[in-house]
Coordinates of C-alpha atoms in Angstrom, one line a residue:
X1 CA 0.0 0.0 0.0
X2 CA 2.9 2.4 0.8
X3 CA 5.9 1.8 -1.3
X4 CA 8.4 2.9 1.2
X5 CA 11.4 4.8 -0.2
X6 CA 10.5 5.2 -3.8
X7 CA 8.2 8.1 -3.6
X8 CA 9.0 9.4 -0.1
X9 CA 11.0 12.6 0.2
X10 CA 12.5 14.6 3.0
X11 CA 10.9 17.9 4.2
X12 CA 11.7 21.1 2.3
X13 CA 10.4 24.2 4.1
X14 CA 11.5 26.5 1.3
X15 CA 9.1 24.8 -1.1
X16 CA 6.2 25.8 1.2
X17 CA 7.0 29.5 0.9
X18 CA 7.7 29.2 -2.9
X19 CA 4.3 27.5 -3.5
X20 CA 2.5 30.1 -1.4
X21 CA 3.9 32.9 -3.6
X22 CA 3.4 31.0 -6.8
X23 CA -0.2 30.1 -5.8
X24 CA -1.0 33.8 -5.0
X25 CA 0.5 34.9 -8.3
X26 CA -1.3 32.2 -10.4
X27 CA -4.6 33.0 -8.6
X28 CA -4.2 36.7 -9.2
X29 CA -3.5 36.0 -12.9
X30 CA -6.7 33.9 -13.2
X31 CA -8.7 36.6 -11.5
X32 CA -7.4 39.3 -13.9
X33 CA -8.1 37.1 -16.9
X34 CA -11.7 36.5 -15.8
X35 CA -12.2 40.3 -15.5
X36 CA -11.2 41.0 -19.1
X37 CA -14.0 42.6 -21.1
X38 CA -15.8 40.4 -23.7
X39 CA -14.6 41.5 -27.1
X40 CA -17.1 39.3 -28.9
X41 CA -14.3 37.6 -30.8
X42 CA -14.7 33.8 -30.5
X43 CA -11.0 33.0 -30.6
X44 CA -10.4 35.7 -27.9
X45 CA -12.8 33.8 -25.6
X46 CA -11.0 30.6 -26.4
X47 CA -7.5 32.0 -25.7
X48 CA -8.7 33.5 -22.4
X49 CA -10.4 30.3 -21.3
X50 CA -7.4 28.2 -22.3
X51 CA -5.1 30.5 -20.3
X52 CA -7.3 30.3 -17.2
X53 CA -7.4 26.5 -17.3
X54 CA -3.7 26.3 -18.1
X55 CA -2.8 28.3 -15.0
X56 CA -5.1 26.3 -12.7
X57 CA -4.1 22.8 -13.9
X58 CA -0.5 23.7 -14.5
X59 CA -0.1 25.4 -11.2
X60 CA -1.6 22.5 -9.2
X61 CA 0.4 20.0 -11.2
X62 CA 3.6 21.8 -10.4
X63 CA 2.8 22.0 -6.7
X64 CA 2.2 18.2 -6.7
X65 CA 5.3 17.2 -8.6
X66 CA 8.0 19.6 -7.6
X67 CA 10.8 17.9 -5.7
X68 CA 14.1 19.2 -4.5
X69 CA 16.6 19.4 -7.4
X70 CA 13.9 18.5 -10.0
X71 CA 12.2 21.9 -10.6
X72 CA 12.8 22.0 -14.4
X73 CA 11.3 18.5 -15.1
X74 CA 8.4 19.3 -12.8
X75 CA 7.8 22.7 -14.6
X76 CA 7.9 20.9 -18.0
X77 CA 5.4 18.3 -16.9
X78 CA 3.2 20.9 -15.3
X79 CA 3.2 22.8 -18.6
X80 CA 2.3 19.7 -20.5
X81 CA -0.7 19.0 -18.2
X82 CA -1.8 22.6 -18.4
X83 CA -1.6 22.5 -22.2
X84 CA -3.7 19.3 -22.4
X85 CA -6.4 20.7 -20.1
X86 CA -6.3 24.2 -21.5
X87 CA -6.3 23.0 -25.1
X88 CA -9.8 21.8 -24.6
X89 CA -11.0 25.4 -25.0
X90 CA -9.0 25.9 -28.1
X91 CA -10.2 22.6 -29.7
X92 CA -13.9 22.9 -28.8
X93 CA -14.5 26.6 -28.3
X94 CA -16.7 28.1 -25.6
X95 CA -20.1 28.4 -27.2
X96 CA -21.4 24.9 -27.5
X97 CA -24.5 25.7 -25.6
X98 CA -25.0 22.5 -23.5
X99 CA -23.5 20.9 -20.4
X100 CA -22.1 17.9 -22.2
X101 CA -20.6 19.9 -25.0
X102 CA -17.7 21.4 -23.0
X103 CA -17.8 19.7 -19.6
X104 CA -17.1 16.2 -20.8
X105 CA -14.2 17.2 -23.0
X106 CA -12.9 19.3 -20.1
X107 CA -13.2 16.3 -17.7
X108 CA -11.3 14.2 -20.3
X109 CA -8.5 16.8 -20.5
X110 CA -8.2 16.9 -16.7
X111 CA -8.2 13.1 -16.5
X112 CA -5.5 12.8 -19.1
X113 CA -3.4 15.4 -17.3
X114 CA -3.9 13.6 -14.0
X115 CA -2.9 10.2 -15.4
X116 CA 0.2 11.5 -17.1
X117 CA 1.1 13.5 -14.0
X118 CA 0.8 10.4 -11.8
X119 CA 2.9 8.3 -14.3
X120 CA 5.6 11.1 -14.3
X121 CA 5.7 11.2 -10.5
X122 CA 6.1 7.5 -10.2
X123 CA 8.8 7.4 -12.8
X124 CA 10.7 10.5 -11.6
X125 CA 10.8 9.2 -8.0
X126 CA 12.2 5.8 -8.8
X127 CA 14.3 6.4 -11.9
X128 CA 14.7 10.2 -12.8
X129 CA 16.6 9.6 -16.1
X130 CA 15.6 9.3 -19.7
X131 CA 15.9 6.0 -21.6
X132 CA 19.4 4.9 -22.5
X133 CA 18.2 4.1 -26.0
X134 CA 15.0 5.2 -27.8
X135 CA 14.5 1.8 -29.5
X136 CA 11.3 -0.2 -28.7
X137 CA 13.4 -2.6 -26.6
X138 CA 15.1 0.3 -24.8
X139 CA 11.7 1.9 -24.0
X140 CA 10.2 -1.3 -22.7
X141 CA 13.3 -1.9 -20.5
X142 CA 13.1 1.7 -19.2
X143 CA 9.3 1.3 -18.5
X144 CA 9.9 -1.9 -16.6
X145 CA 12.6 -0.3 -14.4
X146 CA 10.8 3.0 -13.9
X147 CA 7.0 2.4 -13.7
X148 CA 6.2 0.2 -10.7
X149 CA 2.5 -0.3 -9.9
X150 CA 3.0 0.4 -6.2
X151 CA 4.6 3.8 -7.0
X152 CA 1.8 4.7 -9.4
X153 CA -0.9 3.7 -6.9
X154 CA 0.7 5.7 -4.1
X155 CA 1.2 8.8 -6.3
X156 CA -2.5 8.7 -7.3
X157 CA -3.7 8.5 -3.8
X158 CA -1.2 11.1 -2.5
X159 CA -2.3 13.6 -5.2
X160 CA -6.0 13.0 -4.4
X161 CA -5.4 13.5 -0.7
X162 CA -3.1 16.5 -1.1
X163 CA -5.6 18.2 -3.5
X164 CA -8.5 17.6 -1.2
X165 CA -6.8 18.5 2.1
X166 CA -5.3 21.6 0.5
X167 CA -8.8 22.7 -0.4
X168 CA -10.0 22.1 3.2
X169 CA -7.0 24.1 4.5
X170 CA -7.9 26.9 2.1
X171 CA -11.5 27.0 3.3
X172 CA -10.3 27.2 6.9
X173 CA -7.9 30.1 6.1
X174 CA -10.6 32.0 4.3
X175 CA -13.1 31.5 7.1
X176 CA -10.5 32.8 9.6
X177 CA -9.8 35.8 7.5
X178 CA -13.5 36.8 7.3
X179 CA -14.0 36.1 11.0
X180 CA -11.1 38.5 11.8
X181 CA -12.5 41.1 9.5
X182 CA -15.9 41.0 11.3
X183 CA -14.1 41.2 14.7
X184 CA -12.2 44.3 13.7
X185 CA -15.4 45.7 12.3
X186 CA -16.9 45.5 15.7
X187 CA -14.3 48.0 16.9
X188 CA -14.8 50.3 13.9
X189 CA -11.7 49.1 12.0
X190 CA -12.8 48.1 8.5
X191 CA -9.5 47.9 6.6
X192 CA -9.5 44.1 6.5
X193 CA -13.3 44.0 5.7
X194 CA -13.0 46.4 2.8
X195 CA -9.9 44.5 1.6
X196 CA -11.7 41.2 1.5
X197 CA -14.4 42.8 -0.7
X198 CA -11.8 43.2 -3.5
X199 CA -11.7 40.4 -6.0
X200 CA -7.9 40.6 -6.4
X201 CA -7.4 40.3 -2.6
X202 CA -9.6 37.2 -2.4
X203 CA -7.7 35.7 -5.3
X204 CA -4.4 36.3 -3.5
X205 CA -5.8 34.8 -0.3
X206 CA -7.1 31.7 -2.0
X207 CA -4.0 31.1 -4.1
X208 CA -1.6 31.7 -1.2
X209 CA -3.6 29.5 1.2
X210 CA -3.9 26.6 -1.3
X211 CA -0.2 26.7 -2.3
X212 CA 1.0 27.1 1.3
X213 CA -1.3 24.3 2.5
X214 CA 0.0 22.0 -0.2
X215 CA 3.6 22.8 0.7
X216 CA 2.9 22.1 4.4
X217 CA 1.3 18.8 3.7
X218 CA 4.0 17.7 1.3
X219 CA 6.5 18.3 4.1
X220 CA 4.5 15.9 6.2
X221 CA 4.3 13.0 3.8
X222 CA 4.1 10.5 6.7
X223 CA 0.7 11.9 7.6
X224 CA -0.6 11.5 4.1
X225 CA 0.7 8.0 3.9
X226 CA -1.0 7.1 7.2
X227 CA -4.3 8.6 6.0
X228 CA -4.1 6.6 2.8
X229 CA -3.4 3.4 4.8
X230 CA -6.3 4.0 7.1
X231 CA -8.7 4.8 4.2
X232 CA -7.8 1.6 2.4
X233 CA -8.2 -0.5 5.5
X234 CA -11.6 0.9 6.2
X235 CA -12.8 0.8 2.6
X236 CA -11.8 -2.8 2.0
X237 CA -14.2 -3.9 4.7
X238 CA -17.1 -2.7 2.5
X239 CA -16.2 -5.0 -0.4
X240 CA -18.0 -8.1 0.9
X241 CA -21.0 -6.0 1.8
X242 CA -21.3 -4.5 -1.7
X243 CA -20.6 -8.0 -3.2
X244 CA -23.5 -9.5 -1.4
X245 CA -25.8 -6.6 -2.4
X246 CA -24.8 -6.8 -6.1
X247 CA -25.1 -10.6 -6.3
X248 CA -28.6 -10.3 -4.7
X249 CA -29.5 -7.6 -7.2
X250 CA -28.4 -9.7 -10.1
X251 CA -30.2 -12.8 -8.7
X252 CA -33.6 -11.1 -8.6
X253 CA -33.4 -9.7 -12.1
X254 CA -34.6 -12.9 -13.8
X255 CA -37.7 -12.7 -11.6
X256 CA -38.4 -8.9 -11.9
X257 CA -37.3 -8.6 -15.5
X258 CA -35.5 -5.6 -16.9
X259 CA -38.6 -3.6 -17.6
X260 CA -38.5 -1.7 -14.2
X261 CA -34.9 -0.7 -15.0
X262 CA -35.9 0.6 -18.4
X263 CA -38.8 2.5 -16.9
X264 CA -36.5 4.6 -14.7
X265 CA -34.6 6.1 -17.6
X266 CA -31.5 6.1 -15.4
X267 CA -30.3 2.6 -15.9
X268 CA -26.9 3.4 -17.5
X269 CA -25.8 6.0 -14.9
X270 CA -26.8 3.8 -12.0
X271 CA -25.1 0.7 -13.3
X272 CA -21.9 2.6 -14.2
X273 CA -21.9 4.3 -10.8
X274 CA -22.2 0.9 -9.1
X275 CA -19.4 -0.5 -11.3
X276 CA -17.1 2.4 -10.4
X277 CA -17.7 1.9 -6.7
X278 CA -17.2 -1.9 -7.0
X279 CA -13.9 -1.3 -9.0
X280 CA -12.7 1.0 -6.3
X281 CA -13.4 -1.4 -3.5
X282 CA -11.7 -4.3 -5.4
X283 CA -8.5 -2.2 -5.5
X284 CA -8.9 -1.3 -1.8
X285 CA -8.7 -5.1 -1.1
X286 CA -5.7 -5.9 -3.2
X287 CA -3.7 -2.8 -2.2
X288 CA -0.7 -1.8 -4.2
X289 CA 1.7 -4.7 -3.6
X290 CA 1.4 -8.3 -2.5
X291 CA 2.3 -7.8 1.2
X292 CA -0.4 -5.1 1.6
X293 CA -3.2 -7.1 0.0
X294 CA -5.9 -8.4 2.4
X295 CA -5.3 -11.9 3.6
X296 CA -8.8 -12.4 4.9
X297 CA -10.7 -14.9 2.8
X298 CA -14.0 -13.1 3.1
X299 CA -12.4 -9.9 1.8
X300 CA -10.6 -11.7 -1.1
X301 CA -13.8 -13.6 -2.0
X302 CA -15.8 -10.4 -1.8
X303 CA -13.3 -8.7 -4.1
X304 CA -13.5 -11.6 -6.6
X305 CA -17.3 -11.5 -6.5
X306 CA -17.3 -7.8 -7.1
X307 CA -15.0 -8.0 -10.0
X308 CA -17.0 -10.8 -11.7
X309 CA -20.3 -9.0 -11.0
X310 CA -19.0 -6.1 -13.1
X311 CA -19.6 -8.1 -16.2
X312 CA -23.4 -8.3 -16.1
X313 CA -23.6 -4.7 -14.8
X314 CA -21.7 -3.4 -17.8
X315 CA -23.7 -5.7 -20.1
X316 CA -26.9 -4.1 -18.7
X317 CA -25.4 -0.7 -19.4
X318 CA -24.6 -1.6 -23.0
X319 CA -28.1 -3.0 -23.6
X320 CA -29.8 0.0 -22.0
X321 CA -27.8 2.5 -24.1
X322 CA -28.4 0.4 -27.2
X323 CA -32.1 0.5 -26.7
X324 CA -32.0 4.3 -26.2
X325 CA -30.0 4.8 -29.4
X326 CA -32.4 2.5 -31.3
X327 CA -35.4 4.5 -30.1
X328 CA -34.1 8.1 -30.3
X329 CA -30.9 8.0 -32.4
X330 CA -27.5 9.3 -31.5
X331 CA -26.8 12.3 -29.3
X332 CA -23.6 13.7 -27.8
X333 CA -24.5 12.4 -24.3
X334 CA -25.3 8.9 -25.7
X335 CA -22.0 8.8 -27.5
X336 CA -20.2 9.7 -24.3
X337 CA -22.2 7.0 -22.6
X338 CA -21.0 4.5 -25.3
X339 CA -17.4 5.6 -24.7
X340 CA -17.7 5.1 -20.9
X341 CA -19.3 1.7 -21.5
X342 CA -16.5 0.6 -23.8
X343 CA -13.8 1.7 -21.3
X344 CA -15.8 -0.2 -18.6
X345 CA -16.1 -3.3 -20.7
X346 CA -12.3 -3.3 -21.4
X347 CA -11.7 -3.0 -17.7
X348 CA -14.1 -5.7 -16.5
X349 CA -12.9 -8.2 -19.2
X350 CA -9.3 -7.6 -18.0
X351 CA -10.3 -8.1 -14.4
X352 CA -12.3 -11.3 -15.2
X353 CA -9.4 -12.8 -17.2
X354 CA -7.0 -12.0 -14.3
X355 CA -9.3 -13.6 -11.7
X356 CA -10.4 -16.7 -13.7
X357 CA -7.0 -17.7 -14.8
X358 CA -5.0 -20.0 -12.5
X359 CA -2.2 -18.5 -10.4
X360 CA -1.7 -15.2 -8.6
X361 CA -4.7 -13.2 -9.7
X362 CA -3.7 -10.2 -7.5
X363 CA -0.4 -9.8 -9.3
X364 CA -2.2 -9.9 -12.7
X365 CA -4.6 -7.2 -11.5
X366 CA -1.6 -5.0 -10.7
X367 CA -0.3 -5.4 -14.3
X368 CA -3.8 -4.9 -15.7
X369 CA -4.3 -1.6 -13.7
X370 CA -1.0 -0.3 -15.1
X371 CA -1.9 -1.1 -18.6
X372 CA -5.4 0.4 -18.1
X373 CA -3.9 3.6 -16.9
X374 CA -2.1 4.1 -20.2
X375 CA -5.3 3.3 -22.1
X376 CA -7.4 5.7 -20.0
X377 CA -4.8 8.5 -20.4
X378 CA -4.6 8.0 -24.2
X379 CA -8.4 7.8 -24.7
X380 CA -9.0 10.8 -22.4
X381 CA -6.4 12.8 -24.4
X382 CA -8.2 12.0 -27.7
X383 CA -11.6 12.8 -26.3
X384 CA -10.4 16.2 -24.9
X385 CA -9.9 17.3 -28.5
X386 CA -12.4 17.7 -31.3
X387 CA -10.9 14.9 -33.4
X388 CA -13.8 12.5 -32.8
X389 CA -16.5 15.1 -33.0
X390 CA -19.5 13.5 -31.1
X391 CA -21.6 16.6 -32.0
X392 CA -20.9 16.1 -35.7
X393 CA -21.7 12.4 -35.6
X394 CA -24.9 12.9 -33.6
X395 CA -26.1 15.7 -35.8
X396 CA -25.6 13.7 -39.0
X397 CA -27.5 10.7 -37.4
X398 CA -30.5 12.9 -36.4
X399 CA -30.8 14.5 -39.8
X400 CA -30.6 11.1 -41.4
X401 CA -33.5 9.9 -39.2
X402 CA -35.5 13.0 -40.1
X403 CA -34.9 12.8 -43.9
X404 CA -35.6 9.0 -44.0
X405 CA -38.9 9.4 -42.3
X406 CA -38.0 7.4 -39.2
X407 CA -39.2 10.3 -37.1
X408 CA -42.1 12.6 -37.9
X409 CA -41.3 16.4 -38.3
X410 CA -43.6 17.1 -35.3
X411 CA -41.7 14.6 -33.1
X412 CA -38.1 15.8 -34.1
X413 CA -36.0 17.2 -31.3
X414 CA -35.4 20.7 -32.7
X415 CA -34.6 22.1 -29.2
X416 CA -32.0 19.4 -28.5
X417 CA -30.3 19.9 -31.8
X418 CA -30.1 23.7 -31.2
X419 CA -28.9 23.7 -27.6
X420 CA -27.2 20.3 -27.1
X421 CA -25.4 19.4 -30.3
X422 CA -22.8 22.3 -30.4
X423 CA -22.0 24.3 -33.5
X424 CA -22.9 21.5 -36.0
X425 CA -26.4 21.3 -34.4
X426 CA -27.0 25.0 -34.7
X427 CA -25.8 25.0 -38.3
X428 CA -28.2 22.1 -39.1
X429 CA -31.1 24.0 -37.6
X430 CA -30.3 27.1 -39.6
X431 CA -30.1 25.0 -42.7
X432 CA -33.4 23.3 -42.0
X433 CA -35.1 26.6 -41.4
X434 CA -33.8 27.9 -44.7
X435 CA -34.1 25.0 -47.1
X436 CA -36.1 22.1 -45.7
X437 CA -38.6 20.6 -48.1
X438 CA -41.3 20.2 -45.4
X439 CA -43.0 23.5 -44.3
X440 CA -43.5 22.1 -40.8
X441 CA -39.8 21.5 -40.4
X442 CA -39.0 25.0 -41.7
X443 CA -41.5 26.5 -39.2
X444 CA -40.3 24.6 -36.1
X445 CA -36.6 25.1 -37.0
X446 CA -37.1 28.8 -37.4
X447 CA -39.1 29.0 -34.1
X448 CA -36.5 27.1 -32.0
X449 CA -33.9 29.8 -32.8
X450 CA -36.1 32.3 -30.9
X451 CA -35.8 30.4 -27.6
X452 CA -33.8 32.2 -25.0
X453 CA -32.6 29.2 -23.0
X454 CA -32.6 25.4 -23.0
X455 CA -35.6 24.7 -20.8
X456 CA -38.2 26.8 -22.6
X457 CA -41.0 24.8 -24.2
X458 CA -40.0 23.6 -27.7
X459 CA -42.0 25.0 -30.5
X460 CA -43.2 21.5 -31.5
X461 CA -44.1 20.5 -27.9
X462 CA -47.7 21.8 -28.1
X463 CA -48.3 20.2 -31.5
X464 CA -46.9 16.9 -30.3
X465 CA -48.7 16.8 -27.0
X466 CA -52.0 17.9 -28.4
X467 CA -51.9 15.6 -31.4
X468 CA -51.6 11.9 -31.5
X469 CA -50.1 11.7 -28.0
X470 CA -53.3 13.3 -26.5
X471 CA -55.6 11.1 -28.6
X472 CA -54.0 7.9 -27.3
X473 CA -54.6 8.7 -23.7
X474 CA -57.8 10.8 -23.9
X475 CA -61.3 9.3 -23.3
X476 CA -64.2 11.7 -24.3
X477 CA -67.6 11.2 -22.7
X478 CA -70.5 10.9 -23.2
X479 CA -69.4 10.3 -26.8
X480 CA -66.3 10.9 -28.9
X481 CA -66.4 14.3 -30.6
X482 CA -64.0 16.5 -32.5
X483 CA -62.5 19.1 -30.1
X484 CA -61.9 22.7 -31.0
X485 CA -58.2 23.6 -31.3
X486 CA -58.3 26.0 -28.3
X487 CA -59.7 23.2 -26.0
X488 CA -57.1 20.7 -27.3
X489 CA -54.4 23.2 -26.5
X490 CA -55.8 23.8 -23.0
X491 CA -56.0 20.1 -22.2
X492 CA -52.2 19.7 -22.3
X493 CA -51.6 22.3 -19.5
X494 CA -50.3 21.2 -16.1
X495 CA -53.7 21.6 -14.4
X496 CA -55.8 19.6 -16.9
X497 CA -54.7 16.5 -18.8
X498 CA -51.0 17.4 -18.7
X499 CA -48.6 15.7 -21.0
X500 CA -48.8 12.1 -19.8
X501 CA -51.2 9.8 -17.9
X502 CA -54.7 8.7 -18.8
X503 CA -57.3 11.5 -18.9
X504 CA -61.1 11.5 -19.2
X505 CA -62.9 14.6 -20.7
X506 CA -66.6 15.2 -20.2
X507 CA -67.6 17.7 -22.9
X508 CA -70.7 18.3 -25.0
X509 CA -70.2 20.5 -28.1
X510 CA -71.8 23.8 -27.5
X511 CA -71.3 23.8 -23.8
X512 CA -69.2 26.6 -22.3
X513 CA -67.6 24.3 -19.7
X514 CA -65.7 20.9 -19.7
X515 CA -64.5 18.6 -16.9
X516 CA -61.2 16.7 -16.9
X517 CA -60.4 13.6 -14.8
X518 CA -56.6 13.0 -14.8
X519 CA -54.7 10.2 -13.2
X520 CA -50.9 9.8 -12.8
X521 CA -49.5 7.2 -15.2
X522 CA -49.1 3.8 -13.6
X523 CA -50.8 4.8 -10.3
X524 CA -54.0 2.7 -9.8
X525 CA -54.5 3.8 -6.1
X526 CA -54.3 7.5 -6.8
X527 CA -57.3 9.8 -6.5
X528 CA -58.3 11.6 -9.7
X529 CA -57.5 15.2 -10.3
X530 CA -60.7 16.9 -11.2
X531 CA -60.6 20.2 -13.1
X532 CA -63.5 22.4 -14.3
X533 CA -62.7 24.4 -17.5
X534 CA -64.8 27.2 -18.7
X535 CA -64.8 29.0 -22.0
X536 CA -64.0 32.7 -22.0
X537 CA -65.6 35.3 -24.2
X538 CA -62.7 35.1 -26.7
X539 CA -62.9 31.3 -26.9
X540 CA -60.0 30.6 -24.6
X541 CA -60.5 28.0 -21.8
X542 CA -59.7 28.9 -18.2
X543 CA -59.8 27.1 -14.9
X544 CA -62.7 27.6 -12.5
X545 CA -61.4 26.9 -8.9
X546 CA -63.7 24.3 -7.1
X547 CA -64.9 24.9 -3.6
X548 CA -62.7 21.9 -2.5
X549 CA -59.3 21.6 -4.1
X550 CA -58.7 18.1 -5.4
X551 CA -55.3 16.5 -6.2
X552 CA -54.0 13.2 -7.3
X553 CA -52.9 12.0 -3.8
X554 CA -53.2 8.4 -2.7
X555 CA -56.2 7.2 -0.8
X556 CA -55.6 7.1 2.9
X557 CA -58.7 5.1 4.0
X558 CA -57.8 1.9 5.7
X559 CA -61.2 0.3 5.0
X560 CA -60.7 0.7 1.3
X561 CA -63.9 2.7 0.9
X562 CA -63.9 5.1 -2.1
X563 CA -62.9 8.6 -1.2
X564 CA -65.1 11.6 -1.9
X565 CA -62.9 12.6 -4.9
X566 CA -63.3 9.1 -6.4
X567 CA -67.0 9.2 -5.9
X568 CA -67.1 12.6 -7.7
X569 CA -65.1 11.2 -10.5
X570 CA -67.4 8.2 -10.9
X571 CA -70.4 10.6 -10.9
X572 CA -68.8 12.6 -13.7
X573 CA -68.3 9.4 -15.7
X574 CA -71.9 8.4 -15.2
X575 CA -73.2 11.7 -16.4
X576 CA -74.5 12.9 -13.0
X577 CA -73.4 16.5 -13.9
X578 CA -75.5 19.6 -14.3
X579 CA -74.7 23.3 -14.5
X580 CA -77.0 25.4 -12.3
X581 CA -77.5 29.1 -12.1
X582 CA -76.8 30.7 -8.7
X583 CA -77.3 34.2 -7.3
X584 CA -74.2 36.0 -6.0
X585 CA -73.5 39.3 -4.4
X586 CA -70.5 41.5 -5.4
X587 CA -68.9 44.3 -3.5
X588 CA -68.4 47.6 -5.5
X589 CA -66.1 50.4 -4.5
X590 CA -66.6 53.7 -6.3
X591 CA -68.6 51.9 -8.9
X592 CA -66.0 49.2 -9.6
X593 CA -66.2 45.6 -8.5
X594 CA -63.8 44.5 -5.7
X595 CA -63.0 41.0 -4.5
X596 CA -64.6 37.7 -5.3
X597 CA -68.4 37.3 -5.5
X598 CA -70.2 36.2 -2.3
X599 CA -73.0 33.6 -2.2
X600 CA -76.4 34.7 -1.0
X601 CA -76.4 32.1 1.7
X602 CA -73.4 33.8 3.3
X603 CA -75.3 37.0 3.8
X604 CA -75.8 38.2 7.4
X605 CA -79.2 37.9 9.0
X606 CA -81.2 41.2 9.0

């Protein structure tokens, strides 16, 4: 678990002060860059964003890798990490419009930087020299001597703990600074309080605290190693627990079927999350070298069960994503999901082969982890660029589905293409609005460009929800009639038939009122939501509030008797409905009506 001498280093107090100064300067530079005015030039935004990410990632990388006498190699490696992460902005731009468009490439750039940094740290600590020869055999020999799994494992854990604990230290320092500012404010000394209101001062404080905290912690490497050891010992105990849970989950699937999983719409994230936790706990059990691996049979059996349970979990992920792609086509987020599933599949196959073969399966897992680190770093590096172009692939697939007739123009995801598919999606929408053969496509493509943000209603939502979708779930009583457009539009609102769930409409042509009975989809025990709609003078349909507000809550009666709301709904279905005239009183102030009408029965006795 702790390699001992390879990556350990003596304390170096000067480094703490140097990192404090460098952290303050880097943070100040980042703050100044964020305050630059927007010139409107796309490449200007890219350069500024790239510089900010370069300073943050490069600065942290240098703080983690700088060792005494190895400043220049650490600076070069930090620059490489900064360029990889900062290059994401240059490759992909800043105006993709969706969460996935820039965040996932940025995560890929950070992961690639982290992997290469950890490999550099492990190599530099054990064998800080370049290969003797640059032939393939020379490189393999240098790799075998330089990259030891125990060193790589320890460097990764150390970096994670240093980064997290430095952040905690920074938070404490900032909290103390604000506390002191308020204390001095109590005695009418506001210098510190006013200073902390300056953005540049806050940047200096954050940067100095983070750099100084990292330097202090690096001088106390024994504490970091002890924390790592304690964390691994505690976490490995959870491996059998999760193994039992996953095996039980997989055992019940043949009886429950996969339909409940598909109905959630979150199958792939849940299965990938469980796989990631299982993978983490397996590595907690095996440690980073043979003498640190758990000797307890339940722990080792639990780790083996977890590793083998990953195979069906990843298979479920692949099946779920395949179904989604078959139903809705490609999108950038689904292509990212496919990428994650492929990486997960490679990992679980490597783990299964290592465990099922005879011999020392733990040693084989060490070798597999080292090879997987190179694969992860290389794939993440490629994904951080625009070489693959998930937005282009997804846009082409969606247009092909539209042009081939696989999806109707009214059901096409214009809003998703405009907001979630990056520049290729926006260009496709503009082209559809300009030259699509179908007038419906041109209309919706033009209207979607007027939306201000992602979560506004799509221009084709109303047409889709009030068309065939509404007809499939709507029952009209006492007989089926053709509904006027204004009423169909009103039925899809949140307080009538909404956009899903069975709905009953009681309406007679010519009446100025209608009644809707809506039930949540798949909820047989829920009470119906009853809404009275009345036609206004302009033909629009409003909602008349009932005397008793009724909602689709579950029945609470223990004797299973129908609730009052259910009885009302049954009466509506049976036609026991009539509209009566009532006399009301209205308060007038200075000749104008004021407040709601009052029933005559509420009048005071004379």
